[in-house]
Structure formats: C-alpha cells, structure tokens
Amino acid sequence: MRIVVTGAAGFIGSHLCEALLDRGDTVVGIDNLLTGDIANVAHLRDRAFTLMRHDVTQHIDIDGPVDFVLHWASPASPIDYLELPIQTMKVGSLGTHNALGLALAKSAGFVLASTSEVYGDPLEHPQSEAYWGNVNPIGPRGVYDEAKRFAEALTLAYHRYHGVNTKIVRIFNTYGPRMRLRDGRAVPAFMSQAMQNEDVTVFGDGSQTRSFCYITDLVAGILRLMEADTSDPVNIGNPHEVTIGEIARAVIRLVGSTSRIVYRPLPVDDPKQRRPDITRARTLLQWEPTVDLEDGLLNTIKYFRQRATR
Ligand code: UDP
C-alpha cells in the first residue's frame, strides 16, 4: 500500500513509518518539524520513504494514489500544548479536516490518532470507549483535549456523510526510544534527571496513576486496527496501572542513580487516574501488549544513553 503519515518525524509517527516500511508499504511522511525531529526518520532515507516538510493545517497535495492516511500530527506533551495552544487546536481541527479531505479525494482509509485525554480527569475507572469523559474545555489542557474530541467528531462525520473508511485509536500513555528527553513527560523527564543524578520532580504527591505502553506494542495495535472492520474508537494502551511515584522510583533504580525525589505542585487539571479498558482491542483486534514495563524502561534508558554519547 501507499500510505501517508502526518507527523511522520514525531515519536510515534516515526515508529509507525518504520513498521509500515518493514511490512512492504510505501510511505509518504509529512511533518512541519514543530515538535518532530528529522533525526527520527534519517535512517529511513534509503527505503520506500519520502518526507514532505509541510504544515497540515494548510491544504495537503499528494500526487498519485494513496491507500491510507494516518493522521498523527500534533503537539502531544502537556508542556508542548501549553506553549503551542493555537497550533495544537489548529492541527487537531484544520489539520484533521485536510487529512480527511485527502482520504476522501483518494478513496483512502483514514486513521485518527486520538488520545486518552478525551476522557479528561475520568470519573469512571478504568476507561472504556463507552465513557464520554470529564474534560474542562477552558482549562490549560482543553486545547489538546477539545481539539482531539473535535477531530473524533469530524472523523465520524466523514465516515457517516461521505462513507470514508475511518478508524479512531485512543492512545494511552506511551513511551520508548525517540521521545524527546526534554519534552516534559514523566518518563523522559525522570530519565533525564536520573541520568544526571539531579532531583527527580514528582508533581503532586505522586499518587496519581497512569498506565504506560511500550511503543512497539502500540504500533502493533495500530497496524491491526487499520485492517479491522470498525469505525468505533478503540483504546490502545497497557492496562498495567502504576502511580507516578512508583515510576519515578523504578526509573531511579534502573538508571542506577543517586537522585532524590522532590515534590512539585500538580499541574492544573492533571488527571488523577488513568487505565485503559482494552476489552474492545482484545476482542476486535486480538491484540494485547506484551512488553513488560521494566524491559521497556531499560530499552528507553539505553536509547537516551546512546543519544547522550553521540
Ligand atoms: N509528572 C511528574 N513529573 C514530571 C512530569 C510529569 O510528576 O516531571 C506527572 C504528571 O503530573 C502526570 C504524570 O506524571 O500526573 C504523567 O504526565 P505526562 O506529562 O507524562 O503525561 P499525561 O498523562 O499527564 O498526559
């Protein structure tokens, strides 16, 4: 297949491109490098891969046939969307509109990268796809959460009105190589601090929970979803729930660091708990995560160490 991936130079986008190439697809990546990094796709240069430097909030022009459009472009870390609130809203709305328009024009399938943030600070636990969420539209995270909620609504409008073959993946916290060490998310932040024996900053009292999925597990789930016969959203994430305090301690131990944990104020609207109900993914996709948290953290530490010595 010939597949367009927006956000191709990002953390998840670059792994997705690589997995598609590995199974024999041709990939046209698009990225404006706002939060992506060309280094993430440098190793794909000699393969059936091209990278267009383009902002998908502007009309997307691609010559030739396209079988699938995977819409991954967006700032995705809380500090990114706090610094880039308008770009975040534009890529989720205008960018999704353009990506869907491309899929319609090419009679291609479409996959939207949605997020567990559509559930906000959830009042139901774990979160199944049937839960409508608890989002503060005017809080600092609202720019991301509402853009993704709008993107889901627009995706289903294209499915219902135009008959586009659309899929929606709700991605829960994911980690692994090619995250940016300084993107502010918990796993890279703790690793960066632990590797330098600096204080590890836990926000709040560290009792809030997340469920961390290793990148290769996530990508395997997305590839299966592309083939699935459903336009309903599907949660992809690891149901193994841990507190942020536990993750901080695990990172310090696995790095072999002398860092201490220090506590900082909890950001506004920071969800208190998050764990995917993956019944739908298990049933529809016969998918479940296989990488153990400790193995995934060790692989990620190895990547950051290699980068630091380069
Ligand atoms: N967090 C933290 N210290 C940091 C970065 C994040 O304690 O240096 C916390 C954050 O408040 C949240 C959790 O870790 O409760 C996960 O944050 P992240 O930014 O990775 O993703 P989120 O799930 O909030 O989108």
Short mmCIF file of C-alpha atoms and ligand atoms in Angstrom, two decimals:
data_model
loop_
_atom_site.label_atom_id
_atom_site.label_comp_id
_atom_site.label_asym_id
_atom_site.label_seq_id
_atom_site.Cartn_x
_atom_site.Cartn_y
_atom_site.Cartn_z
CA MET A 1 0.00 0.00 0.00
CA ARG A 2 0.97 3.64 -0.36
CA ILE A 3 0.40 5.34 2.96
CA VAL A 4 0.52 8.99 4.03
CA VAL A 5 1.59 9.57 7.63
CA THR A 6 1.19 13.08 9.05
CA GLY A 7 3.51 13.80 11.97
CA ALA A 8 5.95 11.27 10.48
CA ALA A 9 9.01 12.73 12.25
CA GLY A 10 7.43 12.51 15.68
CA PHE A 11 7.93 9.86 18.35
CA ILE A 12 5.01 7.60 17.41
CA GLY A 13 4.85 8.71 13.75
CA SER A 14 8.43 7.64 13.05
CA HIS A 15 7.92 4.18 14.59
CA LEU A 16 4.73 3.81 12.57
CA CYS A 17 6.51 4.70 9.30
CA GLU A 18 9.23 2.17 10.07
CA ALA A 19 6.73 -0.62 10.80
CA LEU A 20 4.84 0.10 7.56
CA LEU A 21 8.08 0.02 5.54
CA ASP A 22 9.06 -3.24 7.24
CA ARG A 23 5.87 -4.89 6.03
CA GLY A 24 6.43 -3.65 2.46
CA ASP A 25 4.38 -0.45 2.23
CA THR A 26 5.50 2.79 0.58
CA VAL A 27 5.29 5.75 2.94
CA VAL A 28 4.88 9.46 2.28
CA GLY A 29 5.63 11.24 5.56
CA ILE A 30 4.52 14.80 6.23
CA ASP A 31 5.87 16.92 9.08
CA ASN A 32 6.45 20.63 9.74
CA LEU A 33 9.04 19.71 12.40
CA LEU A 34 7.34 21.89 15.03
CA THR A 35 7.77 19.17 17.63
CA GLY A 36 9.08 16.39 15.35
CA ASP A 37 12.75 15.78 14.63
CA ILE A 38 14.23 14.88 11.26
CA ALA A 39 16.74 12.65 13.09
CA ASN A 40 13.84 10.29 13.93
CA VAL A 41 13.46 9.37 10.24
CA ALA A 42 17.03 9.87 8.98
CA HIS A 43 17.55 6.08 8.92
CA LEU A 44 14.55 5.65 6.57
CA ARG A 45 16.11 7.74 3.79
CA ASP A 46 17.17 4.82 1.60
CA ARG A 47 13.85 2.99 1.85
CA ALA A 48 10.45 3.46 0.15
CA PHE A 49 10.03 6.63 2.19
CA THR A 50 9.80 10.31 1.39
CA LEU A 51 9.37 13.17 3.85
CA MET A 52 7.48 16.31 2.84
CA ARG A 53 8.07 19.32 5.02
CA HIS A 54 4.57 20.73 5.22
CA ASP A 55 2.12 22.13 7.78
CA VAL A 56 -1.06 20.04 7.51
CA THR A 57 -3.22 22.96 8.64
CA GLN A 58 -2.66 24.07 5.01
CA HIS A 59 -4.16 22.11 2.07
CA ILE A 60 -2.32 18.81 1.50
CA ASP A 61 -1.40 17.97 -2.09
CA ILE A 62 -0.13 14.47 -2.88
CA ASP A 63 0.37 13.14 -6.41
CA GLY A 64 -0.69 9.58 -7.26
CA PRO A 65 -2.74 7.00 -5.43
CA VAL A 66 -3.00 6.78 -1.64
CA ASP A 67 -4.43 3.76 0.19
CA PHE A 68 -4.40 5.08 3.76
CA VAL A 69 -3.92 8.39 5.57
CA LEU A 70 -2.67 8.09 9.15
CA HIS A 71 -3.15 11.42 10.92
CA TRP A 72 -0.55 11.63 13.68
CA ALA A 73 0.49 15.30 13.51
CA SER A 74 0.01 17.19 16.79
CA PRO A 75 1.95 18.50 19.74
CA ALA A 76 1.32 15.77 22.30
CA SER A 77 3.15 16.55 25.50
CA PRO A 78 1.45 18.77 28.11
CA ILE A 79 4.26 21.35 28.02
CA ASP A 80 4.13 21.43 24.21
CA TYR A 81 0.46 22.11 24.05
CA LEU A 82 0.73 24.72 26.81
CA GLU A 83 3.40 26.51 24.75
CA LEU A 84 1.65 25.94 21.40
CA PRO A 85 -2.05 26.20 22.26
CA ILE A 86 -3.21 27.66 18.97
CA GLN A 87 -1.13 25.35 16.77
CA THR A 88 -2.45 22.42 18.83
CA MET A 89 -6.06 23.46 18.18
CA LYS A 90 -5.35 24.16 14.50
CA VAL A 91 -3.71 20.81 13.77
CA GLY A 92 -6.50 18.94 15.57
CA SER A 93 -9.21 20.82 13.68
CA LEU A 94 -7.94 22.24 10.35
CA GLY A 95 -5.23 19.58 10.08
CA THR A 96 -7.73 16.77 10.64
CA HIS A 97 -10.06 18.37 8.09
CA ASN A 98 -7.30 18.45 5.47
CA ALA A 99 -6.16 14.91 6.24
CA LEU A 100 -9.75 13.64 5.96
CA GLY A 101 -10.19 15.62 2.74
CA LEU A 102 -7.11 13.90 1.33
CA ALA A 103 -8.50 10.47 2.30
CA LEU A 104 -11.85 11.31 0.65
CA ALA A 105 -10.23 12.61 -2.55
CA LYS A 106 -8.05 9.48 -2.85
CA SER A 107 -10.74 6.99 -1.71
CA ALA A 108 -8.26 6.03 1.00
CA GLY A 109 -8.75 4.66 4.51
CA PHE A 110 -8.11 7.02 7.41
CA VAL A 111 -6.84 6.55 10.96
CA LEU A 112 -7.05 9.32 13.55
CA ALA A 113 -4.54 9.37 16.40
CA SER A 114 -6.83 10.24 19.26
CA THR A 115 -5.98 10.09 22.92
CA SER A 116 -6.97 9.03 26.41
CA GLU A 117 -7.16 12.80 27.07
CA VAL A 118 -10.66 12.68 25.54
CA TYR A 119 -11.65 11.12 28.90
CA GLY A 120 -10.21 14.14 30.76
CA ASP A 121 -9.91 13.64 34.54
CA PRO A 122 -12.05 10.50 34.42
CA LEU A 123 -14.86 9.76 36.82
CA GLU A 124 -15.06 6.16 35.55
CA HIS A 125 -12.20 3.76 36.07
CA PRO A 126 -10.86 2.02 34.05
CA GLN A 127 -11.88 3.95 30.94
CA SER A 128 -13.80 2.07 28.27
CA GLU A 129 -14.66 3.56 24.90
CA ALA A 130 -18.27 3.97 26.05
CA TYR A 131 -17.24 6.61 28.62
CA TRP A 132 -17.86 10.17 27.42
CA GLY A 133 -15.24 11.79 29.60
CA ASN A 134 -14.82 14.61 32.07
CA VAL A 135 -12.97 17.39 30.25
CA ASN A 136 -12.57 21.01 31.29
CA PRO A 137 -12.89 22.83 27.94
CA ILE A 138 -11.39 26.10 29.24
CA GLY A 139 -8.51 24.70 31.30
CA PRO A 140 -4.91 24.68 30.03
CA ARG A 141 -5.22 21.10 28.72
CA GLY A 142 -8.51 21.93 26.97
CA VAL A 143 -6.69 22.96 23.79
CA TYR A 144 -5.48 19.40 23.25
CA ASP A 145 -8.45 17.52 24.69
CA GLU A 146 -11.08 19.50 22.81
CA ALA A 147 -9.10 19.50 19.55
CA LYS A 148 -8.94 15.70 19.71
CA ARG A 149 -12.64 15.45 20.64
CA PHE A 150 -13.46 17.70 17.67
CA ALA A 151 -11.19 15.54 15.48
CA GLU A 152 -13.09 12.40 16.52
CA ALA A 153 -16.43 14.07 15.71
CA LEU A 154 -15.15 15.25 12.32
CA THR A 155 -13.76 11.80 11.54
CA LEU A 156 -17.13 10.20 12.21
CA ALA A 157 -18.85 12.91 10.16
CA TYR A 158 -16.65 11.96 7.17
CA HIS A 159 -17.48 8.32 7.81
CA ARG A 160 -21.23 8.85 8.08
CA TYR A 161 -21.67 11.55 5.44
CA HIS A 162 -19.00 10.62 2.87
CA GLY A 163 -18.61 6.91 3.63
CA VAL A 164 -14.85 7.22 4.27
CA ASN A 165 -13.35 4.08 5.85
CA THR A 166 -12.26 5.73 9.11
CA LYS A 167 -10.71 4.40 12.32
CA ILE A 168 -10.02 6.12 15.62
CA VAL A 169 -7.33 4.95 18.03
CA ARG A 170 -7.40 6.37 21.57
CA ILE A 171 -3.76 6.22 22.58
CA PHE A 172 -2.94 5.97 26.28
CA ASN A 173 0.45 6.97 27.73
CA THR A 174 3.16 5.52 25.51
CA TYR A 175 6.93 5.59 25.97
CA GLY A 176 10.08 4.39 24.27
CA PRO A 177 13.02 5.41 22.11
CA ARG A 178 12.69 8.70 20.15
CA MET A 179 10.78 10.53 22.82
CA ARG A 180 12.46 13.86 23.38
CA LEU A 181 14.47 13.90 26.57
CA ARG A 182 13.10 17.36 27.33
CA ASP A 183 9.50 17.06 26.22
CA GLY A 184 8.34 17.29 29.82
CA ARG A 185 6.53 13.97 30.00
CA ALA A 186 7.05 11.86 33.07
CA VAL A 187 9.17 9.01 31.64
CA PRO A 188 11.75 11.10 29.70
CA ALA A 189 11.78 13.78 32.43
CA PHE A 190 12.58 11.23 35.14
CA MET A 191 15.19 9.53 32.94
CA SER A 192 16.91 12.77 32.10
CA GLN A 193 17.02 13.81 35.76
CA ALA A 194 18.10 10.36 36.99
CA MET A 195 20.86 10.06 34.38
CA GLN A 196 22.36 13.31 35.65
CA ASN A 197 21.77 12.46 39.33
CA GLU A 198 19.54 15.53 39.60
CA ASP A 199 16.41 15.73 41.72
CA VAL A 200 13.53 13.80 40.17
CA THR A 201 10.47 16.07 40.11
CA VAL A 202 7.24 14.30 41.00
CA PHE A 203 4.19 16.53 40.61
CA GLY A 204 1.64 16.38 43.42
CA ASP A 205 2.19 13.59 45.95
CA GLY A 206 2.90 11.03 43.21
CA SER A 207 -0.26 9.03 43.93
CA GLN A 208 -1.87 9.84 40.57
CA THR A 209 -1.81 6.86 38.24
CA ARG A 210 -1.01 6.20 34.59
CA SER A 211 -0.66 3.02 32.54
CA PHE A 212 2.40 3.02 30.30
CA CYS A 213 2.52 1.19 26.97
CA TYR A 214 5.76 0.45 25.15
CA ILE A 215 5.94 1.89 21.64
CA THR A 216 6.22 -1.42 19.74
CA ASP A 217 3.06 -2.73 21.41
CA LEU A 218 1.18 0.43 20.45
CA VAL A 219 2.32 0.25 16.82
CA ALA A 220 1.28 -3.43 16.57
CA GLY A 221 -2.20 -2.43 17.77
CA ILE A 222 -2.47 0.40 15.23
CA LEU A 223 -1.50 -1.91 12.34
CA ARG A 224 -4.23 -4.34 13.39
CA LEU A 225 -6.79 -1.55 13.70
CA MET A 226 -6.11 -0.50 10.08
CA GLU A 227 -7.46 -3.89 8.98
CA ALA A 228 -10.36 -4.05 11.44
CA ASP A 229 -13.96 -3.70 10.42
CA THR A 230 -14.96 -0.90 12.79
CA SER A 231 -15.25 2.87 12.77
CA ASP A 232 -15.77 2.99 16.55
CA PRO A 233 -12.89 4.30 18.67
CA VAL A 234 -10.54 1.66 20.09
CA ASN A 235 -8.39 2.15 23.20
CA ILE A 236 -4.81 1.05 22.73
CA GLY A 237 -2.71 1.07 25.85
CA ASN A 238 -1.28 -1.09 28.56
CA PRO A 239 -3.70 -1.81 31.41
CA HIS A 240 -0.85 -2.21 33.91
CA GLU A 241 -1.52 0.79 36.16
CA VAL A 242 1.20 2.38 38.30
CA THR A 243 1.48 5.50 40.41
CA ILE A 244 3.79 8.27 39.23
CA GLY A 245 5.77 7.85 42.46
CA GLU A 246 6.36 4.18 41.55
CA ILE A 247 7.53 5.10 38.05
CA ALA A 248 9.95 7.68 39.48
CA ARG A 249 11.41 5.10 41.89
CA ALA A 250 11.66 2.46 39.14
CA VAL A 251 13.50 4.86 36.81
CA ILE A 252 15.98 5.86 39.56
CA ARG A 253 16.64 2.19 40.33
CA LEU A 254 17.01 1.10 36.68
CA VAL A 255 19.31 4.02 35.84
CA GLY A 256 21.36 3.23 38.97
CA SER A 257 21.08 6.85 40.00
CA THR A 258 21.62 8.65 43.30
CA SER A 259 18.79 11.12 42.57
CA ARG A 260 16.30 12.04 45.27
CA ILE A 261 12.61 12.54 44.63
CA VAL A 262 11.29 16.09 45.17
CA TYR A 263 7.63 17.07 45.06
CA ARG A 264 6.29 19.94 42.96
CA PRO A 265 2.75 21.32 42.58
CA LEU A 266 0.37 19.24 40.50
CA PRO A 267 -0.42 20.93 37.16
CA VAL A 268 -3.99 22.22 36.68
CA ASP A 269 -6.48 19.51 35.60
CA ASP A 270 -3.85 16.75 35.83
CA PRO A 271 -5.88 13.51 35.65
CA LYS A 272 -5.81 11.62 38.97
CA GLN A 273 -6.09 8.17 37.43
CA ARG A 274 -5.88 6.58 34.03
CA ARG A 275 -6.10 2.97 32.88
CA PRO A 276 -7.47 1.68 29.60
CA ASP A 277 -10.16 -0.94 29.43
CA ILE A 278 -8.81 -2.85 26.41
CA THR A 279 -11.64 -5.36 26.06
CA ARG A 280 -12.53 -3.96 22.63
CA ALA A 281 -8.94 -4.20 21.33
CA ARG A 282 -8.62 -7.72 22.74
CA THR A 283 -11.86 -8.86 21.12
CA LEU A 284 -11.81 -7.00 17.80
CA LEU A 285 -8.09 -6.95 17.10
CA GLN A 286 -6.89 -9.97 19.12
CA TRP A 287 -4.32 -7.51 20.43
CA GLU A 288 -2.69 -7.07 23.76
CA PRO A 289 0.55 -5.56 24.97
CA THR A 290 3.45 -7.91 25.54
CA VAL A 291 6.37 -5.73 26.67
CA ASP A 292 6.94 -5.69 30.40
CA LEU A 293 7.32 -2.22 31.98
CA GLU A 294 10.82 -2.87 33.31
CA ASP A 295 12.09 -4.17 29.92
CA GLY A 296 10.56 -1.19 28.13
CA LEU A 297 12.09 1.28 30.58
CA LEU A 298 15.51 -0.37 30.19
CA ASN A 299 15.31 -0.12 26.37
CA THR A 300 14.36 3.54 26.66
CA ILE A 301 17.22 4.27 29.08
CA LYS A 302 19.61 2.57 26.64
CA TYR A 303 18.38 4.84 23.83
CA PHE A 304 18.82 8.01 25.91
CA ARG A 305 22.32 6.91 26.94
CA GLN A 306 23.30 6.31 23.29
CA ARG A 307 21.97 9.72 22.34
CA ALA A 308 23.86 11.40 25.14
CA THR A 309 27.18 9.96 23.91
CA ARG A 310 26.58 10.85 20.25
N1 UDP B 1 4.78 14.25 36.03
C1 UDP B 1 5.61 14.39 37.11
N2 UDP B 1 6.85 14.95 36.91
C2 UDP B 1 7.30 15.35 35.69
C3 UDP B 1 6.44 15.17 34.58
C4 UDP B 1 5.19 14.62 34.78
O1 UDP B 1 5.24 14.03 38.24
O2 UDP B 1 8.44 15.84 35.60
C5 UDP B 1 3.44 13.67 36.25
C6 UDP B 1 2.29 14.50 35.68
O3 UDP B 1 1.85 15.47 36.61
C7 UDP B 1 1.23 13.42 35.43
C8 UDP B 1 2.07 12.18 35.08
O4 UDP B 1 3.38 12.44 35.56
O5 UDP B 1 0.50 13.17 36.60
C9 UDP B 1 2.13 11.89 33.59
O6 UDP B 1 2.48 13.07 32.95
P1 UDP B 1 2.84 13.16 31.42
O7 UDP B 1 3.19 14.58 31.13
O8 UDP B 1 3.84 12.12 31.09
O9 UDP B 1 1.51 12.75 30.64
P2 UDP B 1 -0.06 12.93 30.88
O10 UDP B 1 -0.52 11.58 31.19
O11 UDP B 1 -0.32 13.86 32.04
O12 UDP B 1 -0.55 13.48 29.61
#
